[in-house]
Amino acid sequence: MSSVPNPATPLHLAVALDGAGWHPAAWREPDSRADELFTARYWTDLVAEAEAGLLDFVTIEDALGLQSTGFDRIDDRIDQVRGRLDAVLIAARVAPSTRHIGLIPTATVTHTEPFHVSKAIATLDYVSLGRAGWRAQISRPVDNAHFGRREQPAFTFADLGKPEAVAAVAETFAEARDFVEVVRRLWDSWEDHAEIRDAATGRFIDRDKLHYIDFVGPRFRVRGPSIVPRPPQGQPLVTVLAHDTVPYRLGADSADVVYVTPRDHDHARDIVTEIRAEQRLAGRESQTVHVFGDVVVVLDESTTAARERKARLDDLDGAEYASDALVFTGTAVELADLLQDWQHAGLTGYRLRPAALPHDLRAITRELIPELQRRGVFRTSYDAGSLRSRLGLPRPANRYAAPAPAAAAS
Amino acid sequence: MSKPHKQIILGAYLGGVNHHTLWSDPEAGSQIDFASFRHAAQTAERGRFDFFFLAEGLALRERLGLIFDQDVVGRPDTLPVLAALAAVTEHLGLIGTINATFNEPYELARQLSSLDHLSGGRAGWNVVTSFDAFTGANFRRADFLHRDERYTRAGEFLAAARELWDSWAADAVAADREAGVFLRDAKAGEFAFDGAQFDISGRFTTPRSPQGRPVILQAGVSPQGRDFAAGGADAIFSPYHRLDEAQEFYRDIRARAARLGRPADAVKLLPHASFVLGESEADAIERHRDITRRQIGGRTAQILLETVWNRDLSGYDPDGPLPDVDPDPEGPPVIRGRARIAEDAHRRVAEWRALAEAESYSLRDLAIHVFGRTEFVGTPEQVADRIDTFVQQDGSDGFILGSHLTPTGLDEFVDKVVPLLQERGSLRTDYTGTTLRDNLGLPYPNAHPDVQPNVQPDTTRVA
Ligand SMILES: Cc1cc2nc3c(=O)[nH]c(=O)nc-3n(C[C@H](O)[C@H](O)[C@H](O)COP(=O)(O)O)c2cc1C
């Protein structure tokens, strides 16, 4: 790992898919396919487009609660997209019709079982032949009632500074960290080649290569091993979105990719510095942890056209669209400049959030990518290989495997 | 007036975690790779099967505290496999076995509804409760549920899932760009369910799916299981293959359904079955003998009997007489993950001793007789005839078919038996509907009133 990237280092680029796009009025665009959001074809078409653009991976947003305008309430709006399909299953549905692009669905950690998430993502890795990842996400407190079993106070956004809320957030992130740890241990709970099919001894597996993980934590305990053999990548990619120190720490401790939301170059540099420091504290300085900048993009042929389109969408929605991430309006060339600039601040890649689908996705694949290729900072074809290898991550050794014996004299 | 000719329902499963799969056969493929699932599912679709079916287990089996290594171990996760199969098939139903004890209604209902959307209306759920409490060690809520409560929970789970599936009207999504109306109903997805197991409320995220609700299967034959199925399932995955037993079960389920206010034929009965084909009957019998003896070698025979004896039988000669000790149903479990119902172990062993004496069975012969059953052995003509007769005489409405060979075992059935069933007019030659419900002849769920499964705990069974 180096915190000062070589500017010639190729960029990594992902797109974040969500509904009709990230702008709440995106579904009203003339080319939107808002009536197809709950069909397989919609998703296979989008991911095929992203793959045609040679992107590293797509992420698919999800949550165990309905979309709303605020983090702490459920509104009754009928003029925005509401409703979503399970992201892991969308990714699995898309996998057989794609060949190269990474597939990173969101799955919640707060109310779910690490055993289930672990086997689902491992299976996605099998059906995609080594292209799976996972965005681990914490639930909004407002969704607790969907599960009805958490005592945690349903604090609101305004309460976030208060001690109870701070404690609840810390607790939820501690749980998330344990959750990721369990998922990762389960992925290692079978060593590679545990299946031996030894007809002579009648053994299908070598049981010495299977391991109980025996995780015990304050929230849950899990024995293992997994029911799914170790996935093709060994460890599918773990990714998290982070906006503050506590989540940065989760990313630095547990993730392979951390998505962050810088406002500008300096902010990007500060965030990267903080995450690298956390990474050292976590003892992971020798490992690659990518820091990807999230940017919402409204891309058009001219800056004016992009601004006007955003203004039109804002009008339709009745409010100026703001996001946790920077909302970029402009041309592909301008965006390429920004991406290269922030790369100098230490970001290793980007997760672009198309404001409107399919328009802004096409602008990424058909204008931004060729521009970056012209500049020599983006691939011109896919290499064979797993998602991990594309991101420069080695296939990890299995934590439970005995170290390979020193090479014996031949 | 003669009875109308029944159309046979066919499901296919890929052999998995059990002793039936001949993993050491030179032709055997992966139990995990997607290519195997794709092959089996596409073969089933070529044969105009109604659905593809996956079993589930949530913990690896153990013997004397050690992970089982004897037959197939490990499997991929059910729902992602089914979602991926939706991409490579067009008509085939996709039914997953999923445990109601170690899942939550909100999460599972939206996964199943998502699968229904992503497959264009082909999703189904085989609701199991599992009697292996040790599975709980893999989950947050460990063994918070006692055995007797599991069907109560499953009943409530299904009721809660229905509440969620019904929480969006079929036309709730308007997506009217001009008018700026995405949702017709500001409260789409609003739900509340308050029961002994679940007290949940809020907004469901997933619009009503093409089938309204996924097709519900149930597997389990206790009185609670029967009531659960009669009251709320569309089909039962059953274990009965002897015509008289099967007919009795069929009559019982129909009577229970009628008692619960549903049409008598609302619940389809689908025993699992496997087959061995041959050029001649003698050839099929010979192949079957060979396959069975490979499925149940001496070691496997000991282990299978241990599931009832609950004793370490490794010291007994497989080719010798039955173990001379009594079963030990109260002892610590020898096998976990596939233990039999322990309460009648003494009676069962007594029956087996009588049988072994009458037939001069060795330990292994007995295990083959009890655990090695393959239902349909014969020429393609004979097998087609027996399947058809069984269904036409109300032994069942069809079968869920597997084979001893992964993933190509179903090929010869589809090539040789399916055309014969089609000639007899008992199996469709092409798909007619678009959804799994259409293919099974099940109504869209609004068409009949729902019955809440009212399941009493049965205290006579021991895990
Ligand atoms: C034909 C059949 C297939 C079954 N398949 C599974 C399975 O794949 N996974 C599982 O956990 N349980 C499975 N079960 C177990 C049942 O879900 C149930 O837990 C068990 O039969 C006890 O229910 P009962 O008391 O009503 O018989 C199966 C049962 C039957 C009869």
PDB file of C-alpha atoms in Angstrom, chain A residues 215-337:
ATOM      1  CA  PHE A 215     -17.303 -16.844  16.987  1.00  0.00           C
ATOM      2  CA  VAL A 216     -18.604 -15.485  20.276  1.00  0.00           C
ATOM      3  CA  GLY A 217     -19.555 -11.840  20.609  1.00  0.00           C
ATOM      4  CA  PRO A 218     -21.984  -9.771  22.645  1.00  0.00           C
ATOM      5  CA  ARG A 219     -24.706  -9.798  19.977  1.00  0.00           C
ATOM      6  CA  PHE A 220     -24.421 -13.271  18.531  1.00  0.00           C
ATOM      7  CA  ARG A 221     -22.425 -16.434  18.396  1.00  0.00           C
ATOM      8  CA  VAL A 222     -21.895 -18.551  15.315  1.00  0.00           C
ATOM      9  CA  ARG A 223     -20.324 -21.988  15.201  1.00  0.00           C
ATOM     10  CA  GLY A 224     -19.864 -22.831  11.541  1.00  0.00           C
ATOM     11  CA  PRO A 225     -18.512 -24.153   9.317  1.00  0.00           C
ATOM     12  CA  SER A 226     -20.409 -22.728   6.362  1.00  0.00           C
ATOM     13  CA  ILE A 227     -22.534 -25.025   4.264  1.00  0.00           C
ATOM     14  CA  VAL A 228     -20.929 -23.527   1.127  1.00  0.00           C
ATOM     15  CA  PRO A 229     -17.346 -24.412   0.224  1.00  0.00           C
ATOM     16  CA  ARG A 230     -14.847 -21.558   0.054  1.00  0.00           C
ATOM     17  CA  PRO A 231     -15.902 -19.306  -2.826  1.00  0.00           C
ATOM     18  CA  PRO A 232     -13.789 -18.955  -5.993  1.00  0.00           C
ATOM     19  CA  GLN A 233     -12.191 -15.681  -4.875  1.00  0.00           C
ATOM     20  CA  GLY A 234     -11.492 -17.070  -1.435  1.00  0.00           C
ATOM     21  CA  GLN A 235     -12.860 -13.860  -0.005  1.00  0.00           C
ATOM     22  CA  PRO A 236     -15.353 -11.947  -2.125  1.00  0.00           C
ATOM     23  CA  LEU A 237     -14.859  -8.199  -1.953  1.00  0.00           C
ATOM     24  CA  VAL A 238     -16.174  -6.481   1.182  1.00  0.00           C
ATOM     25  CA  THR A 239     -17.121  -2.848   0.722  1.00  0.00           C
ATOM     26  CA  VAL A 240     -18.633  -0.168   2.949  1.00  0.00           C
ATOM     27  CA  LEU A 241     -19.813   3.412   2.537  1.00  0.00           C
ATOM     28  CA  ALA A 242     -18.431   5.736   5.196  1.00  0.00           C
ATOM     29  CA  HIS A 243     -18.889   9.399   6.102  1.00  0.00           C
ATOM     30  CA  ASP A 244     -17.278   9.743   9.489  1.00  0.00           C
ATOM     31  CA  THR A 245     -14.649   8.384  11.838  1.00  0.00           C
ATOM     32  CA  VAL A 246     -16.632   5.454  13.222  1.00  0.00           C
ATOM     33  CA  PRO A 247     -17.560   4.106   9.799  1.00  0.00           C
ATOM     34  CA  TYR A 248     -14.079   4.913   8.411  1.00  0.00           C
ATOM     35  CA  ARG A 249     -12.782   2.650  11.136  1.00  0.00           C
ATOM     36  CA  LEU A 250     -15.123  -0.136  10.081  1.00  0.00           C
ATOM     37  CA  GLY A 251     -13.828   0.234   6.557  1.00  0.00           C
ATOM     38  CA  ALA A 252     -10.193   0.322   7.634  1.00  0.00           C
ATOM     39  CA  ASP A 253     -10.675  -2.707   9.904  1.00  0.00           C
ATOM     40  CA  SER A 254     -12.835  -4.851   7.733  1.00  0.00           C
ATOM     41  CA  ALA A 255     -13.271  -3.782   4.123  1.00  0.00           C
ATOM     42  CA  ASP A 256     -11.445  -4.037   0.815  1.00  0.00           C
ATOM     43  CA  VAL A 257     -13.077  -0.929  -0.600  1.00  0.00           C
ATOM     44  CA  VAL A 258     -14.328   2.088   1.351  1.00  0.00           C
ATOM     45  CA  TYR A 259     -16.652   4.472  -0.484  1.00  0.00           C
ATOM     46  CA  VAL A 260     -16.305   8.042   0.745  1.00  0.00           C
ATOM     47  CA  THR A 261     -17.973  11.316  -0.133  1.00  0.00           C
ATOM     48  CA  PRO A 262     -15.439  14.150  -0.505  1.00  0.00           C
ATOM     49  CA  ARG A 263     -16.627  17.666  -1.234  1.00  0.00           C
ATOM     50  CA  ASP A 264     -13.362  18.699  -2.917  1.00  0.00           C
ATOM     51  CA  HIS A 265      -9.701  17.813  -3.376  1.00  0.00           C
ATOM     52  CA  ASP A 266      -8.610  18.802   0.144  1.00  0.00           C
ATOM     53  CA  HIS A 267     -11.481  17.009   1.760  1.00  0.00           C
ATOM     54  CA  ALA A 268     -10.589  13.917  -0.251  1.00  0.00           C
ATOM     55  CA  ARG A 269      -6.992  14.149   0.989  1.00  0.00           C
ATOM     56  CA  ASP A 270      -8.127  14.512   4.625  1.00  0.00           C
ATOM     57  CA  ILE A 271     -10.435  11.519   4.375  1.00  0.00           C
ATOM     58  CA  VAL A 272      -7.756   9.352   2.795  1.00  0.00           C
ATOM     59  CA  THR A 273      -5.265  10.401   5.496  1.00  0.00           C
ATOM     60  CA  GLU A 274      -7.719   9.480   8.222  1.00  0.00           C
ATOM     61  CA  ILE A 275      -8.550   6.106   6.695  1.00  0.00           C
ATOM     62  CA  ARG A 276      -4.863   5.270   6.154  1.00  0.00           C
ATOM     63  CA  ALA A 277      -4.187   6.089   9.811  1.00  0.00           C
ATOM     64  CA  GLU A 278      -7.040   3.835  10.901  1.00  0.00           C
ATOM     65  CA  GLN A 279      -5.727   1.160   8.593  1.00  0.00           C
ATOM     66  CA  ARG A 280      -2.320   1.293  10.314  1.00  0.00           C
ATOM     67  CA  LEU A 281      -3.993   1.154  13.720  1.00  0.00           C
ATOM     68  CA  ALA A 282      -5.856  -1.916  12.578  1.00  0.00           C
ATOM     69  CA  GLY A 283      -2.569  -3.498  11.551  1.00  0.00           C
ATOM     70  CA  ARG A 284      -3.609  -3.712   7.926  1.00  0.00           C
ATOM     71  CA  GLU A 285      -1.013  -1.407   6.382  1.00  0.00           C
ATOM     72  CA  SER A 286       0.377  -4.223   4.292  1.00  0.00           C
ATOM     73  CA  GLN A 287      -3.013  -4.882   2.712  1.00  0.00           C
ATOM     74  CA  THR A 288      -4.655  -3.022  -0.120  1.00  0.00           C
ATOM     75  CA  VAL A 289      -7.661  -1.034   1.012  1.00  0.00           C
ATOM     76  CA  HIS A 290      -9.171   0.984  -1.795  1.00  0.00           C
ATOM     77  CA  VAL A 291     -10.689   4.361  -1.078  1.00  0.00           C
ATOM     78  CA  PHE A 292     -13.245   5.178  -3.755  1.00  0.00           C
ATOM     79  CA  GLY A 293     -14.804   8.611  -4.066  1.00  0.00           C
ATOM     80  CA  ASP A 294     -18.559   8.616  -4.551  1.00  0.00           C
ATOM     81  CA  VAL A 295     -19.827  11.258  -6.960  1.00  0.00           C
ATOM     82  CA  VAL A 296     -23.354  11.742  -8.244  1.00  0.00           C
ATOM     83  CA  VAL A 297     -23.077  12.593 -11.915  1.00  0.00           C
ATOM     84  CA  VAL A 298     -25.284  14.593 -14.247  1.00  0.00           C
ATOM     85  CA  LEU A 299     -23.408  14.398 -17.551  1.00  0.00           C
ATOM     86  CA  ASP A 300     -24.217  16.176 -20.782  1.00  0.00           C
ATOM     87  CA  GLU A 301     -22.598  17.534 -23.880  1.00  0.00           C
ATOM     88  CA  SER A 302     -22.187  20.973 -22.346  1.00  0.00           C
ATOM     89  CA  THR A 303     -21.988  22.227 -18.802  1.00  0.00           C
ATOM     90  CA  THR A 304     -25.069  24.304 -19.400  1.00  0.00           C
ATOM     91  CA  ALA A 305     -27.058  21.365 -20.649  1.00  0.00           C
ATOM     92  CA  ALA A 306     -26.129  19.376 -17.549  1.00  0.00           C
ATOM     93  CA  ARG A 307     -27.041  22.234 -15.236  1.00  0.00           C
ATOM     94  CA  GLU A 308     -30.301  22.754 -17.027  1.00  0.00           C
ATOM     95  CA  ARG A 309     -31.175  19.096 -16.817  1.00  0.00           C
ATOM     96  CA  LYS A 310     -30.499  19.052 -13.116  1.00  0.00           C
ATOM     97  CA  ALA A 311     -32.554  22.219 -12.665  1.00  0.00           C
ATOM     98  CA  ARG A 312     -35.396  20.656 -14.597  1.00  0.00           C
ATOM     99  CA  LEU A 313     -35.287  17.561 -12.421  1.00  0.00           C
ATOM    100  CA  ASP A 314     -35.086  19.687  -9.273  1.00  0.00           C
ATOM    101  CA  ASP A 315     -38.161  21.569 -10.446  1.00  0.00           C
ATOM    102  CA  LEU A 316     -40.079  18.393 -11.000  1.00  0.00           C
ATOM    103  CA  ASP A 317     -39.145  17.192  -7.531  1.00  0.00           C
ATOM    104  CA  GLY A 318     -39.910  20.498  -5.902  1.00  0.00           C
ATOM    105  CA  ALA A 319     -36.542  20.770  -4.160  1.00  0.00           C
ATOM    106  CA  GLU A 320     -32.907  21.232  -5.051  1.00  0.00           C
ATOM    107  CA  TYR A 321     -31.301  17.835  -5.047  1.00  0.00           C
ATOM    108  CA  ALA A 322     -28.553  17.474  -2.501  1.00  0.00           C
ATOM    109  CA  SER A 323     -26.751  14.304  -1.597  1.00  0.00           C
ATOM    110  CA  ASP A 324     -24.205  12.983   0.853  1.00  0.00           C
ATOM    111  CA  ALA A 325     -21.887  12.929  -2.164  1.00  0.00           C
ATOM    112  CA  LEU A 326     -20.896  15.766  -4.452  1.00  0.00           C
ATOM    113  CA  VAL A 327     -23.424  16.305  -7.226  1.00  0.00           C
ATOM    114  CA  PHE A 328     -21.367  16.908 -10.334  1.00  0.00           C
ATOM    115  CA  THR A 329     -22.943  18.626 -13.316  1.00  0.00           C
ATOM    116  CA  GLY A 330     -20.884  19.023 -16.456  1.00  0.00           C
ATOM    117  CA  THR A 331     -19.245  17.259 -19.359  1.00  0.00           C
ATOM    118  CA  ALA A 332     -17.327  14.026 -19.492  1.00  0.00           C
ATOM    119  CA  VAL A 333     -14.109  15.959 -20.046  1.00  0.00           C
ATOM    120  CA  GLU A 334     -14.716  18.071 -16.940  1.00  0.00           C
ATOM    121  CA  LEU A 335     -15.528  14.998 -14.924  1.00  0.00           C
ATOM    122  CA  ALA A 336     -12.349  13.287 -16.152  1.00  0.00           C
ATOM    123  CA  ASP A 337     -10.398  16.328 -14.919  1.00  0.00           C
TER     124      ASP A 337
END
